[in-house]
Amino acid sequence: KLGLYAETTTEEITVFEAGKTTCNKEVCASFKFLDSGFNSFETKDFKAVKDEVYALEIALSGKDFANAIIKASTSKDNPKIGFQGSDVDVFAEMPDTNSMDSSIEVQGLAVEEGRESKARIYFKPFLAGSSNVSVQVITEKSSSSQNFPFLIIEEKNLTAGFSPAGSQEAGKNF
């Protein structure tokens, strides 16, 4: 025989999940930011543009069944973002309600063995500067907290003008 013969199988495994991961006694949570085009950003690299809608996606996994609640908040004294709503496991367009809410709670996350449960918390920056989202993942037996600081920038238009004076006509020598 001139070749090797073997029975092969295909198995899909997660090698690296982008975002920050934290675990407590019952669940592990990974976090990433999404923009309105559903481009994802690691939490440490995220910057927001004023008046655009974003999502913080939280993916929960565990070895056993657990019910989880996610609470998210920002500064109550000087908020620069407003929470717009949330979704669990089924995601549609990012809502833009122009809400100024400084906190939100997501209930109904069932974490099962071998299945990842995801939630998205939508927010909209309305002031430029430094801000943050503090997230608390609460289960029946434990809780964990994460804080995600980021910068909000104001989008500015670039205007370019070209003057015909001193410009060269096409096909002519300089």
PDB file of C-alpha atoms in Angstrom:
ATOM      1  CA  LYS A   1       0.000   0.000   0.000  1.00  0.00           C
ATOM      2  CA  LEU A   2       1.213   3.470  -0.809  1.00  0.00           C
ATOM      3  CA  GLY A   3      -0.905   5.581   1.572  1.00  0.00           C
ATOM      4  CA  LEU A   4      -2.139   5.773   5.112  1.00  0.00           C
ATOM      5  CA  TYR A   5      -5.687   4.821   5.943  1.00  0.00           C
ATOM      6  CA  ALA A   6      -7.410   6.095   9.047  1.00  0.00           C
ATOM      7  CA  GLU A   7     -10.842   6.841  10.362  1.00  0.00           C
ATOM      8  CA  THR A   8     -11.173  10.567  11.054  1.00  0.00           C
ATOM      9  CA  THR A   9     -13.653  12.604  13.036  1.00  0.00           C
ATOM     10  CA  THR A  10     -14.211  16.326  13.321  1.00  0.00           C
ATOM     11  CA  GLU A  11     -14.502  17.964  16.732  1.00  0.00           C
ATOM     12  CA  GLU A  12     -15.015  21.681  17.360  1.00  0.00           C
ATOM     13  CA  ILE A  13     -13.352  23.177  20.425  1.00  0.00           C
ATOM     14  CA  THR A  14     -13.035  26.736  21.684  1.00  0.00           C
ATOM     15  CA  VAL A  15      -9.340  27.567  21.790  1.00  0.00           C
ATOM     16  CA  PHE A  16      -9.572  31.237  22.708  1.00  0.00           C
ATOM     17  CA  GLU A  17     -12.604  33.294  23.600  1.00  0.00           C
ATOM     18  CA  ALA A  18     -11.999  37.023  23.130  1.00  0.00           C
ATOM     19  CA  GLY A  19     -12.687  39.240  26.088  1.00  0.00           C
ATOM     20  CA  LYS A  20     -12.037  39.181  29.774  1.00  0.00           C
ATOM     21  CA  THR A  21     -13.064  36.013  31.654  1.00  0.00           C
ATOM     22  CA  THR A  22     -13.856  35.714  35.336  1.00  0.00           C
ATOM     23  CA  CYS A  23     -15.144  32.725  37.322  1.00  0.00           C
ATOM     24  CA  ASN A  24     -16.892  32.216  40.651  1.00  0.00           C
ATOM     25  CA  LYS A  25     -18.013  28.971  42.314  1.00  0.00           C
ATOM     26  CA  GLU A  26     -20.827  28.303  39.842  1.00  0.00           C
ATOM     27  CA  VAL A  27     -20.241  30.132  36.558  1.00  0.00           C
ATOM     28  CA  CYS A  28     -17.569  31.641  34.343  1.00  0.00           C
ATOM     29  CA  ALA A  29     -18.288  34.875  32.511  1.00  0.00           C
ATOM     30  CA  SER A  30     -16.520  36.365  29.499  1.00  0.00           C
ATOM     31  CA  PHE A  31     -17.067  39.938  28.364  1.00  0.00           C
ATOM     32  CA  LYS A  32     -16.707  41.870  25.121  1.00  0.00           C
ATOM     33  CA  PHE A  33     -18.036  45.103  23.668  1.00  0.00           C
ATOM     34  CA  LEU A  34     -19.935  45.317  20.367  1.00  0.00           C
ATOM     35  CA  ASP A  35     -20.639  48.360  18.204  1.00  0.00           C
ATOM     36  CA  SER A  36     -23.790  48.878  16.105  1.00  0.00           C
ATOM     37  CA  GLY A  37     -22.108  47.051  13.191  1.00  0.00           C
ATOM     38  CA  PHE A  38     -21.608  44.056  15.562  1.00  0.00           C
ATOM     39  CA  ASN A  39     -17.816  44.434  15.461  1.00  0.00           C
ATOM     40  CA  SER A  40     -16.372  43.093  18.703  1.00  0.00           C
ATOM     41  CA  PHE A  41     -13.756  44.732  20.928  1.00  0.00           C
ATOM     42  CA  GLU A  42     -11.804  43.342  23.833  1.00  0.00           C
ATOM     43  CA  THR A  43     -12.694  45.150  27.024  1.00  0.00           C
ATOM     44  CA  LYS A  44      -9.214  46.669  27.429  1.00  0.00           C
ATOM     45  CA  ASP A  45      -9.201  48.137  23.875  1.00  0.00           C
ATOM     46  CA  PHE A  46     -12.699  49.620  23.830  1.00  0.00           C
ATOM     47  CA  LYS A  47     -13.381  53.292  23.087  1.00  0.00           C
ATOM     48  CA  ALA A  48     -16.883  54.651  22.490  1.00  0.00           C
ATOM     49  CA  VAL A  49     -18.105  57.441  20.220  1.00  0.00           C
ATOM     50  CA  LYS A  50     -20.630  59.859  21.689  1.00  0.00           C
ATOM     51  CA  ASP A  51     -24.271  59.286  20.576  1.00  0.00           C
ATOM     52  CA  GLU A  52     -23.615  55.772  19.150  1.00  0.00           C
ATOM     53  CA  VAL A  53     -25.233  52.641  20.661  1.00  0.00           C
ATOM     54  CA  TYR A  54     -23.044  49.815  21.991  1.00  0.00           C
ATOM     55  CA  ALA A  55     -23.516  46.486  23.738  1.00  0.00           C
ATOM     56  CA  LEU A  56     -21.597  44.738  26.465  1.00  0.00           C
ATOM     57  CA  GLU A  57     -21.978  41.008  25.769  1.00  0.00           C
ATOM     58  CA  ILE A  58     -21.696  38.658  28.736  1.00  0.00           C
ATOM     59  CA  ALA A  59     -21.305  34.927  27.979  1.00  0.00           C
ATOM     60  CA  LEU A  60     -21.936  32.601  30.942  1.00  0.00           C
ATOM     61  CA  SER A  61     -20.938  28.952  31.163  1.00  0.00           C
ATOM     62  CA  GLY A  62     -20.788  26.442  34.003  1.00  0.00           C
ATOM     63  CA  LYS A  63     -20.430  22.811  34.996  1.00  0.00           C
ATOM     64  CA  ASP A  64     -23.857  22.565  36.637  1.00  0.00           C
ATOM     65  CA  PHE A  65     -27.244  24.221  36.294  1.00  0.00           C
ATOM     66  CA  ALA A  66     -27.471  27.721  37.784  1.00  0.00           C
ATOM     67  CA  ASN A  67     -29.765  30.710  37.512  1.00  0.00           C
ATOM     68  CA  ALA A  68     -27.983  34.026  37.129  1.00  0.00           C
ATOM     69  CA  ILE A  69     -28.832  37.714  37.415  1.00  0.00           C
ATOM     70  CA  ILE A  70     -26.644  40.400  35.873  1.00  0.00           C
ATOM     71  CA  LYS A  71     -26.598  43.920  37.261  1.00  0.00           C
ATOM     72  CA  ALA A  72     -24.803  46.711  35.418  1.00  0.00           C
ATOM     73  CA  SER A  73     -24.316  50.305  36.478  1.00  0.00           C
ATOM     74  CA  THR A  74     -22.327  53.460  35.850  1.00  0.00           C
ATOM     75  CA  SER A  75     -21.688  56.568  37.919  1.00  0.00           C
ATOM     76  CA  LYS A  76     -24.910  57.887  39.434  1.00  0.00           C
ATOM     77  CA  ASP A  77     -23.367  61.280  40.288  1.00  0.00           C
ATOM     78  CA  ASN A  78     -22.006  62.160  36.855  1.00  0.00           C
ATOM     79  CA  PRO A  79     -23.283  59.578  34.344  1.00  0.00           C
ATOM     80  CA  LYS A  80     -21.932  59.799  30.808  1.00  0.00           C
ATOM     81  CA  ILE A  81     -23.829  56.794  29.457  1.00  0.00           C
ATOM     82  CA  GLY A  82     -27.442  55.682  29.577  1.00  0.00           C
ATOM     83  CA  PHE A  83     -28.552  52.048  29.492  1.00  0.00           C
ATOM     84  CA  GLN A  84     -30.944  51.383  26.593  1.00  0.00           C
ATOM     85  CA  GLY A  85     -32.107  47.826  27.355  1.00  0.00           C
ATOM     86  CA  SER A  86     -30.995  44.198  27.236  1.00  0.00           C
ATOM     87  CA  ASP A  87     -31.502  40.869  25.444  1.00  0.00           C
ATOM     88  CA  VAL A  88     -30.908  37.255  26.486  1.00  0.00           C
ATOM     89  CA  ASP A  89     -29.742  34.582  23.976  1.00  0.00           C
ATOM     90  CA  VAL A  90     -31.786  35.984  21.042  1.00  0.00           C
ATOM     91  CA  PHE A  91     -30.461  39.275  19.688  1.00  0.00           C
ATOM     92  CA  ALA A  92     -32.069  41.803  17.393  1.00  0.00           C
ATOM     93  CA  GLU A  93     -31.039  45.342  16.505  1.00  0.00           C
ATOM     94  CA  MET A  94     -29.524  47.507  19.193  1.00  0.00           C
ATOM     95  CA  PRO A  95     -32.266  49.637  20.769  1.00  0.00           C
ATOM     96  CA  ASP A  96     -31.871  53.413  20.954  1.00  0.00           C
ATOM     97  CA  THR A  97     -34.423  54.762  23.417  1.00  0.00           C
ATOM     98  CA  ASN A  98     -32.322  57.789  24.488  1.00  0.00           C
ATOM     99  CA  SER A  99     -32.673  56.528  28.052  1.00  0.00           C
ATOM    100  CA  MET A 100     -30.502  58.156  30.724  1.00  0.00           C
ATOM    101  CA  ASP A 101     -30.782  55.182  33.148  1.00  0.00           C
ATOM    102  CA  SER A 102     -27.579  54.659  35.141  1.00  0.00           C
ATOM    103  CA  SER A 103     -28.302  51.015  36.027  1.00  0.00           C
ATOM    104  CA  ILE A 104     -29.969  47.928  34.569  1.00  0.00           C
ATOM    105  CA  GLU A 105     -30.746  44.388  35.728  1.00  0.00           C
ATOM    106  CA  VAL A 106     -31.011  41.279  33.527  1.00  0.00           C
ATOM    107  CA  GLN A 107     -32.867  38.267  34.907  1.00  0.00           C
ATOM    108  CA  GLY A 108     -33.690  34.885  33.448  1.00  0.00           C
ATOM    109  CA  LEU A 109     -30.228  33.597  32.555  1.00  0.00           C
ATOM    110  CA  ALA A 110     -30.176  29.814  32.878  1.00  0.00           C
ATOM    111  CA  VAL A 111     -26.665  28.380  32.811  1.00  0.00           C
ATOM    112  CA  GLU A 112     -26.513  24.687  31.888  1.00  0.00           C
ATOM    113  CA  GLU A 113     -23.647  22.251  31.532  1.00  0.00           C
ATOM    114  CA  GLY A 114     -22.245  22.304  27.999  1.00  0.00           C
ATOM    115  CA  ARG A 115     -24.338  25.306  26.914  1.00  0.00           C
ATOM    116  CA  GLU A 116     -23.323  28.943  26.898  1.00  0.00           C
ATOM    117  CA  SER A 117     -25.921  31.543  27.853  1.00  0.00           C
ATOM    118  CA  LYS A 118     -25.429  35.097  26.559  1.00  0.00           C
ATOM    119  CA  ALA A 119     -26.836  38.465  27.526  1.00  0.00           C
ATOM    120  CA  ARG A 120     -26.307  41.846  25.919  1.00  0.00           C
ATOM    121  CA  ILE A 121     -26.632  45.102  27.793  1.00  0.00           C
ATOM    122  CA  TYR A 122     -27.091  48.084  25.488  1.00  0.00           C
ATOM    123  CA  PHE A 123     -25.857  51.571  26.322  1.00  0.00           C
ATOM    124  CA  LYS A 124     -25.431  54.946  24.659  1.00  0.00           C
ATOM    125  CA  PRO A 125     -22.748  57.507  25.581  1.00  0.00           C
ATOM    126  CA  PHE A 126     -24.120  61.057  25.719  1.00  0.00           C
ATOM    127  CA  LEU A 127     -21.105  62.959  27.135  1.00  0.00           C
ATOM    128  CA  ALA A 128     -17.422  62.806  26.131  1.00  0.00           C
ATOM    129  CA  GLY A 129     -14.822  61.805  28.734  1.00  0.00           C
ATOM    130  CA  SER A 130     -13.940  58.833  30.924  1.00  0.00           C
ATOM    131  CA  SER A 131     -16.712  56.431  31.894  1.00  0.00           C
ATOM    132  CA  ASN A 132     -17.186  52.842  33.008  1.00  0.00           C
ATOM    133  CA  VAL A 133     -19.622  49.944  33.227  1.00  0.00           C
ATOM    134  CA  SER A 134     -19.594  47.960  36.475  1.00  0.00           C
ATOM    135  CA  VAL A 135     -21.041  44.460  36.128  1.00  0.00           C
ATOM    136  CA  GLN A 136     -22.115  42.061  38.846  1.00  0.00           C
ATOM    137  CA  VAL A 137     -22.957  38.410  38.017  1.00  0.00           C
ATOM    138  CA  ILE A 138     -25.075  36.920  40.807  1.00  0.00           C
ATOM    139  CA  THR A 139     -25.987  33.246  41.212  1.00  0.00           C
ATOM    140  CA  GLU A 140     -27.708  31.423  44.081  1.00  0.00           C
ATOM    141  CA  LYS A 141     -24.411  30.612  45.833  1.00  0.00           C
ATOM    142  CA  SER A 142     -21.965  33.324  44.771  1.00  0.00           C
ATOM    143  CA  SER A 143     -21.342  36.559  42.913  1.00  0.00           C
ATOM    144  CA  SER A 144     -18.508  38.242  41.047  1.00  0.00           C
ATOM    145  CA  SER A 145     -17.905  41.828  39.970  1.00  0.00           C
ATOM    146  CA  GLN A 146     -16.015  43.455  37.096  1.00  0.00           C
ATOM    147  CA  ASN A 147     -15.402  47.069  36.196  1.00  0.00           C
ATOM    148  CA  PHE A 148     -14.784  48.138  32.588  1.00  0.00           C
ATOM    149  CA  PRO A 149     -13.405  51.673  32.177  1.00  0.00           C
ATOM    150  CA  PHE A 150     -13.356  53.273  28.725  1.00  0.00           C
ATOM    151  CA  LEU A 151     -13.033  56.615  26.977  1.00  0.00           C
ATOM    152  CA  ILE A 152     -15.899  58.351  25.168  1.00  0.00           C
ATOM    153  CA  ILE A 153     -14.782  60.504  22.256  1.00  0.00           C
ATOM    154  CA  GLU A 154     -16.732  62.987  20.194  1.00  0.00           C
ATOM    155  CA  GLU A 155     -16.766  62.316  16.473  1.00  0.00           C
ATOM    156  CA  LYS A 156     -15.552  65.271  14.441  1.00  0.00           C
ATOM    157  CA  ASN A 157     -15.895  65.829  10.719  1.00  0.00           C
ATOM    158  CA  LEU A 158     -12.818  66.477   8.634  1.00  0.00           C
ATOM    159  CA  THR A 159     -13.211  69.164   6.003  1.00  0.00           C
ATOM    160  CA  ALA A 160     -10.597  69.368   3.275  1.00  0.00           C
ATOM    161  CA  GLY A 161     -10.430  72.230   0.787  1.00  0.00           C
ATOM    162  CA  PHE A 162      -8.367  72.399  -2.342  1.00  0.00           C
ATOM    163  CA  SER A 163      -7.434  75.650  -3.975  1.00  0.00           C
ATOM    164  CA  PRO A 164      -6.980  75.830  -7.743  1.00  0.00           C
ATOM    165  CA  ALA A 165      -4.417  78.627  -7.315  1.00  0.00           C
ATOM    166  CA  GLY A 166      -0.936  77.155  -7.592  1.00  0.00           C
ATOM    167  CA  SER A 167      -2.264  73.789  -8.753  1.00  0.00           C
ATOM    168  CA  GLN A 168      -1.026  72.212 -11.944  1.00  0.00           C
ATOM    169  CA  GLU A 169      -3.265  71.279 -14.847  1.00  0.00           C
ATOM    170  CA  ALA A 170      -3.314  67.648 -15.886  1.00  0.00           C
ATOM    171  CA  GLY A 171      -0.852  66.827 -18.651  1.00  0.00           C
ATOM    172  CA  LYS A 172       1.327  69.938 -18.166  1.00  0.00           C
ATOM    173  CA  ASN A 173       4.915  69.966 -16.889  1.00  0.00           C
ATOM    174  CA  PHE A 174       5.598  71.276 -13.365  1.00  0.00           C
TER     175      PHE A 174
END
